XYZ file of C-alpha atoms in Angstrom:
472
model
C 0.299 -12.109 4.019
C 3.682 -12.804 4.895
C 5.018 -11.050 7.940
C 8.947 -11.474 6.887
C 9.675 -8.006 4.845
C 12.025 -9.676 2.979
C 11.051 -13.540 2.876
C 10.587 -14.730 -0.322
C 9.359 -17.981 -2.113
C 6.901 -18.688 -5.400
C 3.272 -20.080 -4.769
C 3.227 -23.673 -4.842
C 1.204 -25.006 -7.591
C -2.041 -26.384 -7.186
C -2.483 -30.025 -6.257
C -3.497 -32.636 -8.580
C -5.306 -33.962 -5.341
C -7.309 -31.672 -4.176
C -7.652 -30.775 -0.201
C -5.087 -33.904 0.509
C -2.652 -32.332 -1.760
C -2.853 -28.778 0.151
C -2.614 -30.216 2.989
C 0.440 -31.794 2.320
C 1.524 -29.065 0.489
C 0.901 -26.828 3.728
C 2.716 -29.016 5.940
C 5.820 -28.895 3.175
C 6.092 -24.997 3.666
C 3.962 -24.153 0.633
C 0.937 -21.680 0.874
C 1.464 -17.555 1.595
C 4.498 -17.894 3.228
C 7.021 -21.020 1.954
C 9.955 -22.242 3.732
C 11.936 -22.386 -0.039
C 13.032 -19.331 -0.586
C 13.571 -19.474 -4.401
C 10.390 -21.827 -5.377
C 12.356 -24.055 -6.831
C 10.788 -27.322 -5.601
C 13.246 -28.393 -2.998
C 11.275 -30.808 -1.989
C 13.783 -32.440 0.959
C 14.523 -29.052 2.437
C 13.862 -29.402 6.255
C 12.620 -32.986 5.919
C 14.397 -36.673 5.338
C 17.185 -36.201 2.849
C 18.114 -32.640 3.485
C 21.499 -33.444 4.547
C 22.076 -33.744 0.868
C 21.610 -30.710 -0.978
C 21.395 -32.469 -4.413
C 18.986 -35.056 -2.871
C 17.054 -32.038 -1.320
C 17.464 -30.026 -4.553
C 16.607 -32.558 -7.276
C 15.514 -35.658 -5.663
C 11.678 -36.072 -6.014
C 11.507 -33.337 -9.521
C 10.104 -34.805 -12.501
C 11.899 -33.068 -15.943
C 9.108 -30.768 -16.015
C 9.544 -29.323 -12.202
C 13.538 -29.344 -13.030
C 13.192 -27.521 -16.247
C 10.845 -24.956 -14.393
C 13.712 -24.640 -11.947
C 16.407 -23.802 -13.620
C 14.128 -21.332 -15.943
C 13.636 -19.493 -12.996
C 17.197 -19.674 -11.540
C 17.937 -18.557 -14.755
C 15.952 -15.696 -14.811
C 17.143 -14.906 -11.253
C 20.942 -14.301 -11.910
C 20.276 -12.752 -15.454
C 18.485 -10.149 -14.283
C 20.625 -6.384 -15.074
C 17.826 -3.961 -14.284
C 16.865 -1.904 -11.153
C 16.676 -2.907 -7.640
C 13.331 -4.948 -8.073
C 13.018 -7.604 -10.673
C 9.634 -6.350 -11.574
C 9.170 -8.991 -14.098
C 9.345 -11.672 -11.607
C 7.047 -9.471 -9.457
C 4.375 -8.813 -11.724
C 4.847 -12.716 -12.644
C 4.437 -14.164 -9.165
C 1.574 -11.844 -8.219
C -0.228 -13.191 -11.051
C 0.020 -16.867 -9.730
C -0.370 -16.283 -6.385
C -4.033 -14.746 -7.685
C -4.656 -17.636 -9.630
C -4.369 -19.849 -6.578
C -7.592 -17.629 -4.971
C -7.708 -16.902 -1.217
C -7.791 -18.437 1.961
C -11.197 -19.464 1.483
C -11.245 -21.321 -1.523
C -12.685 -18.265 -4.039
C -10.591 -17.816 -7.576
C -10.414 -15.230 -9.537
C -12.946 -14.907 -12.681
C -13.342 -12.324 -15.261
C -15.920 -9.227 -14.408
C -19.272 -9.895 -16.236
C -21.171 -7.234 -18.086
C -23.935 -6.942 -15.298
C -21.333 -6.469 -13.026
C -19.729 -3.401 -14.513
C -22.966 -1.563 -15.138
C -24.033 -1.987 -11.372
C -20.032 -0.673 -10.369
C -20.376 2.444 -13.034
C -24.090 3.388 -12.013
C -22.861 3.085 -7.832
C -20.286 5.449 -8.739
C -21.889 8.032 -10.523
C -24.684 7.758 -7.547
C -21.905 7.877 -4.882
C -20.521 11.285 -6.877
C -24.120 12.440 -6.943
C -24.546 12.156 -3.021
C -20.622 13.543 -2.307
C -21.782 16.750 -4.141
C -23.365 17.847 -1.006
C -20.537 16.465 1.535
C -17.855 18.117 -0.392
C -16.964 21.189 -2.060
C -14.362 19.347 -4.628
C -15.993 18.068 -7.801
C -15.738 14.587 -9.200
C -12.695 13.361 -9.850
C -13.792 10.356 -11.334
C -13.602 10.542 -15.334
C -14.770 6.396 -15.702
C -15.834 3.790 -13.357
C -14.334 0.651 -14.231
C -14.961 -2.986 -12.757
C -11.709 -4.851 -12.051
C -10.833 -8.608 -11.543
C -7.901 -9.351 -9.182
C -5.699 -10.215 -11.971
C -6.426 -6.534 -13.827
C -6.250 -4.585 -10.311
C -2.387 -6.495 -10.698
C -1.990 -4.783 -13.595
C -3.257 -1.994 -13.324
C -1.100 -0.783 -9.837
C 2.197 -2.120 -10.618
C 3.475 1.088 -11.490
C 2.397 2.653 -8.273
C 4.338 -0.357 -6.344
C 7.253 0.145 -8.461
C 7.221 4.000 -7.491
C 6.456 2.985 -3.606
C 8.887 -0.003 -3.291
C 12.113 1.117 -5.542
C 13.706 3.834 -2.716
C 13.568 1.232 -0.353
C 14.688 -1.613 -2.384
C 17.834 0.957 -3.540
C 19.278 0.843 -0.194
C 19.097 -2.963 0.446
C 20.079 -3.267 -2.736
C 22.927 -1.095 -2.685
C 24.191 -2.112 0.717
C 24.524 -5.905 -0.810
C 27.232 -4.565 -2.952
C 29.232 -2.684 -0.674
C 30.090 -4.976 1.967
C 32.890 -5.952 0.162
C 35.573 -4.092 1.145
C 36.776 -1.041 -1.698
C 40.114 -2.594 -2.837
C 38.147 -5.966 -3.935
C 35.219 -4.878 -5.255
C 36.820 -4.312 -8.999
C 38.283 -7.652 -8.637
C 34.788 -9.025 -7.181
C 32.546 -7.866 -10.100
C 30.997 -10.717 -11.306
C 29.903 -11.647 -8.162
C 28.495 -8.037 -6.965
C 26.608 -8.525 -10.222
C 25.036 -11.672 -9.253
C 24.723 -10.377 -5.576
C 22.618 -7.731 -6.752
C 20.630 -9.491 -9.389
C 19.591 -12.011 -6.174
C 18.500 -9.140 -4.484
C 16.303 -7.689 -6.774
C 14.824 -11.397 -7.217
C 14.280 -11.107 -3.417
C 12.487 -7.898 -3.659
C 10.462 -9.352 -6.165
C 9.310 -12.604 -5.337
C 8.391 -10.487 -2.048
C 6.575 -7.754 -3.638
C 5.002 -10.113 -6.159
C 3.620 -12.289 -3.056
C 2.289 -9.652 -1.083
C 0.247 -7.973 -3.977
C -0.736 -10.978 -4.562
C -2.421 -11.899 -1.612
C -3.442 -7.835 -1.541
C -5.473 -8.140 -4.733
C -7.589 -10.966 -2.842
C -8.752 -8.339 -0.095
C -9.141 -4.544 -1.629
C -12.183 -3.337 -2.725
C -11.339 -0.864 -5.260
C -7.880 1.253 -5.950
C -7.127 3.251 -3.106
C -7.864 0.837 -0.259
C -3.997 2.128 1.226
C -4.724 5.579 0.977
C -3.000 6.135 -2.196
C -4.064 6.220 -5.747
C -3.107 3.151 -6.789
C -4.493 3.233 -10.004
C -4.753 5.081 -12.898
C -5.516 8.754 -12.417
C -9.268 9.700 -12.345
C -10.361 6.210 -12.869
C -12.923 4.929 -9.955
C -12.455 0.733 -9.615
C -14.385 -1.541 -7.468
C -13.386 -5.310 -7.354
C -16.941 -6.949 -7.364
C -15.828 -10.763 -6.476
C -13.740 -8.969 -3.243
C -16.721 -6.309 -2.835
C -19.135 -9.863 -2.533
C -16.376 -10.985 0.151
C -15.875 -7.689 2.028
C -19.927 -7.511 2.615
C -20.845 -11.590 3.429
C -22.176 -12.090 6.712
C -22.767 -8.153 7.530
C -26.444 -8.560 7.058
C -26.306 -5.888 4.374
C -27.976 -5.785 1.303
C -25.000 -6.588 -1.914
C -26.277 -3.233 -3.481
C -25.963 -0.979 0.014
C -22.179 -2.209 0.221
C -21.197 -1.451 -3.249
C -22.903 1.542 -3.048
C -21.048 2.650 0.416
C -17.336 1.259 -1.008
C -18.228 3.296 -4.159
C -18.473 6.279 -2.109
C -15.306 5.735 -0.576
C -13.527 5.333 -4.086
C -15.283 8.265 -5.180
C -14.076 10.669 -2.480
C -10.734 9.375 -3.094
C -10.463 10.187 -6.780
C -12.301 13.970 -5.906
C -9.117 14.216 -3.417
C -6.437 13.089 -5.510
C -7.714 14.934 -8.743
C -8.404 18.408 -6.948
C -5.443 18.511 -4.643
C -2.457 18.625 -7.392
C -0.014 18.173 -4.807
C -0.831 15.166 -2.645
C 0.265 12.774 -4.553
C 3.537 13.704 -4.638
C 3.347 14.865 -1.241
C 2.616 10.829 -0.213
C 4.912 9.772 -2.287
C 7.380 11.946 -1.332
C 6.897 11.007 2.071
C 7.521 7.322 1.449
C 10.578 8.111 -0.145
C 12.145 10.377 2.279
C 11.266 7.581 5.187
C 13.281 5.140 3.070
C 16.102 7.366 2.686
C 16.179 7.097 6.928
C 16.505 3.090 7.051
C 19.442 1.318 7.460
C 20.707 -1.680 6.162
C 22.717 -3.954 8.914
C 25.842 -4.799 6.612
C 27.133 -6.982 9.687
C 24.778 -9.186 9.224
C 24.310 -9.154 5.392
C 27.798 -9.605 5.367
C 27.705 -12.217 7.589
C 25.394 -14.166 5.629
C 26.768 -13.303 2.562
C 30.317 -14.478 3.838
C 28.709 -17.990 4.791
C 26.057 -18.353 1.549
C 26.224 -22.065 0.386
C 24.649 -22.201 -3.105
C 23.386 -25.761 -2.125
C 21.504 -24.784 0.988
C 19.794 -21.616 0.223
C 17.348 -21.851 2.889
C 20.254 -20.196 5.462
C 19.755 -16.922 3.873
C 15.840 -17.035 3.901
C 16.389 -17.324 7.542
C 18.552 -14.367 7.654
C 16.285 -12.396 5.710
C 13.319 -13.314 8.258
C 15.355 -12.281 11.213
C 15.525 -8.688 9.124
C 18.063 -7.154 7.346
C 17.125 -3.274 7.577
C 15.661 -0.910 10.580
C 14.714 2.356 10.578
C 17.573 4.906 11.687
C 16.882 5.806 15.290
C 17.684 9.917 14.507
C 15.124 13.209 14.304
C 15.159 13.075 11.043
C 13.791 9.449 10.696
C 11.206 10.075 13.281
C 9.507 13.262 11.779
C 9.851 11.622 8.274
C 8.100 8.567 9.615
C 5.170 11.226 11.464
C 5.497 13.100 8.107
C 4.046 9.577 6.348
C 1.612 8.825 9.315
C 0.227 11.931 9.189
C -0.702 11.989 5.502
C -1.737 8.845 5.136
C -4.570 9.428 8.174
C -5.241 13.345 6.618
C -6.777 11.037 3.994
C -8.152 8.151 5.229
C -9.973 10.504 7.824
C -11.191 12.936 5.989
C -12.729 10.509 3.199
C -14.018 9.105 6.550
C -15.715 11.572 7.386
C -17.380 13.015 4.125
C -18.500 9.657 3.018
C -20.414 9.376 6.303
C -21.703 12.643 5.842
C -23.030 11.671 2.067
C -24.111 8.265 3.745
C -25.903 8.968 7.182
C -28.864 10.546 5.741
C -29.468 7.880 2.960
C -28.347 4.444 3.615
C -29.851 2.625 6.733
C -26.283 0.534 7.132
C -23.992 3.508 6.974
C -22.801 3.617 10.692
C -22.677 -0.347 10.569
C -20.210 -0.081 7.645
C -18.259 2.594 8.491
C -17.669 0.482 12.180
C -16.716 -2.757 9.750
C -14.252 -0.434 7.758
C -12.572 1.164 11.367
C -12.412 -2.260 12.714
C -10.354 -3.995 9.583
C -8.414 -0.997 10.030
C -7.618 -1.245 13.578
C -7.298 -5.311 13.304
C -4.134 -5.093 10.834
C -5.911 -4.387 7.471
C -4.688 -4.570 4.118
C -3.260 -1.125 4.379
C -1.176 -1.858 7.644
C -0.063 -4.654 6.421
C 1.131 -4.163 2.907
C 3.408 -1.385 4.117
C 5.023 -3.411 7.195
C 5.503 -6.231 4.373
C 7.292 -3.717 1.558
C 8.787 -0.694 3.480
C 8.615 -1.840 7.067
C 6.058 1.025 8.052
C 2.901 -0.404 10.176
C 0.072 2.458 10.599
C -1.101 3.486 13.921
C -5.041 3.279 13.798
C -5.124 5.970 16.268
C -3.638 8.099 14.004
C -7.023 7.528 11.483
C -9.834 7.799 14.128
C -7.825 11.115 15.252
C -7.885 12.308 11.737
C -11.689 11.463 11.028
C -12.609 13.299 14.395
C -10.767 16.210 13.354
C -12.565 16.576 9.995
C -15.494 16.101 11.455
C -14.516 19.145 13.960
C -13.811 21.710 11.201
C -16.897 20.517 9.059
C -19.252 21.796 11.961
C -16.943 24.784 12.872
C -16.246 26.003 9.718
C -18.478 24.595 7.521
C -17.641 22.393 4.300
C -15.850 24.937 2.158
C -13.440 25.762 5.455
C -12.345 22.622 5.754
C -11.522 21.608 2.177
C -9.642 24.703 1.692
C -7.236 23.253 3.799
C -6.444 21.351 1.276
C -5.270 24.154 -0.605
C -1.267 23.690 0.661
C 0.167 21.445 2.862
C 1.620 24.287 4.776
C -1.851 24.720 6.163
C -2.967 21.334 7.248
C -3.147 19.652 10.914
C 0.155 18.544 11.783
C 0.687 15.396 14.342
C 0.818 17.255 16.883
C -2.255 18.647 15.488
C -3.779 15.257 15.970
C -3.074 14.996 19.546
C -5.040 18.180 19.816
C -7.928 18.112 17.110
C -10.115 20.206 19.320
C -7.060 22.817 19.718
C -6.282 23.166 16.199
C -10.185 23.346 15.084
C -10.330 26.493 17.291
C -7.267 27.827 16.840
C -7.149 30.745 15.515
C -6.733 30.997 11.189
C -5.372 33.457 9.250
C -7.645 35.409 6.775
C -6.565 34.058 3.294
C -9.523 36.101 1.464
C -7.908 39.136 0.765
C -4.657 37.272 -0.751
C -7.070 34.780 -2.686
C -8.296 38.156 -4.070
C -5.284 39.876 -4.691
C -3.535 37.022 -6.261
C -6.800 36.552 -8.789
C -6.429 39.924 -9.600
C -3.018 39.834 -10.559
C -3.685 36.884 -12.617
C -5.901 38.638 -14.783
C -4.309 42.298 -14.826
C -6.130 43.664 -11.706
C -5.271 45.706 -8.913
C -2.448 44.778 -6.702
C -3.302 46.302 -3.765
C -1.436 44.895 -0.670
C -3.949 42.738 1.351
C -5.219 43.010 4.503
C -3.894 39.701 6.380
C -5.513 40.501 10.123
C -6.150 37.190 11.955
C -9.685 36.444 12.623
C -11.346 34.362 15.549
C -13.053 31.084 14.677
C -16.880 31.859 14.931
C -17.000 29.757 17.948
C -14.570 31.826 19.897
């Protein structure tokens, strides 16, 4: 995946000549991360001829790669809708899928065989989380995804994720003209603007790309991705993710079903936590800061014929996170909830998979380590919204968890849950072993009082005394 938040460029198409032609196609800038910033086949871009734009531009196109070209310039500069062309997005994820991954697989349809064995995993997994957990099943189907449908199917979660941030480039790119000549300057702020949300889209498009080629189902990042209350495993990626482990096919689709699974149970039963994440996003992206300087700069010296200046802008980065107290506890906000998650569906799937499959602790290390090494998570969010998350945060989280579950027992630590008001903090995580013996305030009496009133009861004022942990 590309490391460039805002780098852009189409996937080249796939060589007539095989492993020559990639090559070649490599050493041109093609692959994950191309040197042409609009994929338009400027083929003498860096290279012999590129002190002629035109040359560069058109010299070596046949009709067909010219026609292509100017179909997608077109497409480009006509775009009127929000800060990400999501057309182009959804467009250029789709081919990058259809060029497979790094090592050589493609993309095929899911066979019938292969959805049975993902929709009896997960109603096994939501067997065994019965006893790990005290929220129910959240998981209404169990579907069986190809890369191409998990494309489809979490676009609108991108869109939702990626928009606030893509607002304040985009808005930034038409106010660095000054006030007095922006009325005069419409036309181009128009055009300006339509470029940028090609940028964010050829970008966004790229990287979920690339993203559908590694996730195993549709909450690999922490967040529901997909459809609510819908369990999805990606069975040509679940194949990938469990080669060379020495695990049996059935033991890792069993162990990434239990993952889903206690994803969906979270998600479904905890109304506001997706909203909460969400939310979180958002409010970091309302903290970064676009440097106009520079995108006026760049902006001031664009040459239509060399295009290529402004990709190299764009790697050099256009926006930062503002350095204030308000950016930094929005960004520990994000952290924070993010590893609540992934830590405690951590730490009840181990529970539900310690006593039953012989490979648990070896998959649970796999999982930390792809974590810890830059996974798909960490790296998605650097690429769209310029966030990276800490691993320590995660094993921090899962310890925690695993603190209350023996402390207080499976029902006290879920009902944390209950508001967010009440759960570990980041500080929190610094101190798991603090906040697991802290002491907790006696919600019984109000859960009573507020059931009562509910249904017509007594109203009696409730008796909120603090009470020790049982291991104080």
């Amino acid at each position: 995946m590309s490391d460039t938040p805002f780098g852009f460029g189409l996937p080249p198409e796939e060589p007539d000549d095989g492993d020559e032609g990639k090559k070649k196609d490599q050493q041109s800038g093609g692959g994950q991360g191309p040197a042409n910033p609009f994929g338009f086949g400027f083929p003498g871009a860096g290279g012999p001829g590129a002190d002629n734009p035109f040359a560069a531009m058109f010299g070596s196109m046949n009709p067909t790669d010219l026609g292509a070209a100017f179909q997608q310039l077109g497409q480009m500069l006509s775009y009127e809708g929000g800060p990400v062309n999501w057309d182009m997005a959804k467009q250029i994820a789709r081919q990058t899928v259809s060029q497979g991954t790094a090592d050589g697989t493609k993309d095929e349809s899911v066979g019938p065989a292969e959805r049975t064995a993902v929709q009896e995993a997960v109603r096994l997994a939501d067997l065994w989380l019965d006893d790990a957990t005290s929220l129910p099943s959240g998981a209404g189907s169990a579907v069986a995804w190809s890369r191409a449908e998990w494309v489809e199917a979490t676009l609108p979660a991108w869109k939702e994720l990626v928009d606030p941030v893509a607002e304040r480039v985009g808005g930034a790119m038409g106010d660095i003209l000054p006030e007095e000549m922006q009325a005069m300057a419409g036309p181009l702020i128009g055009m300006m603007k339509s470029m940028g949300g090609a940028m964010f889209g050829q970008q966004i498009g790229q990287a979920v790309g690339v993203l559908a080629g590694e996730v195993v189902g549709s909450t690999d990042v922490g967040l529901p991705l997909g459809p609510a209350g819908k369990a999805a495993l990606l069975p040509l990626n679940v194949e990938a993710f469990g080669k060379d482990l020495g695990v049996g096919k059935d033991e890792v689709r069993l162990y990434l079903a239990l993952r889903e699974a206690a994803h969906q149970r979270l998600f479904a039963h905890v109304p506001w936590l997706r909203s909460h994440l969400f939310g979180a996003v958002e409010g970091y992206a309302r903290g970064i800061k676009v440097d106009t300087a520079k995108l006026e700069d760049v902006v001031g010296q664009f040459d239509p014929q060399n295009p290529e200046e402004l990709q190299q802008a764009l790697q050099q980065g256009m926006f930062q996170p503002e350095d204030t107290p308000a950016q930094k506890a929005a960004l520990a906000r994000l952290e924070t909830a993010l590893a609540l998650v992934e830590g405690w569906v951590d730490a009840v799937v181990h529970a539900a998979a310690k006593p039953r499959l012989s490979s648990a602790d070896a998959l649970r290390e796999t999982l930390r380590r792809r974590r810890a090494t830059g996974g798909p998570a960490e790296q998605t969010f650097a690429t769209l919204i310029g966030l990276e998350l800490r691993p320590r945060r995660l094993r921090d989280a899962s310890r925690l968890w695993a603190s209350l579950t023996d402390a207080r027992g499976v029902d006290g630590r879920d009902a944390l849950w209950a508001h967010p008001d009440m759960l570990p903090t980041a500080s929190d995580l610094d101190d798991p072993d603090g906040f697991v013996h802290r002491e907790q305030m006696d919600f019984s009496e109000l859960d009573k009082m507020l059931g009562e009133a509910a249904g017509g009861g007594s109203t009696e004022k409730p008796d909120l005394k603090k009470k020790d942990d049982d291991t104080e």
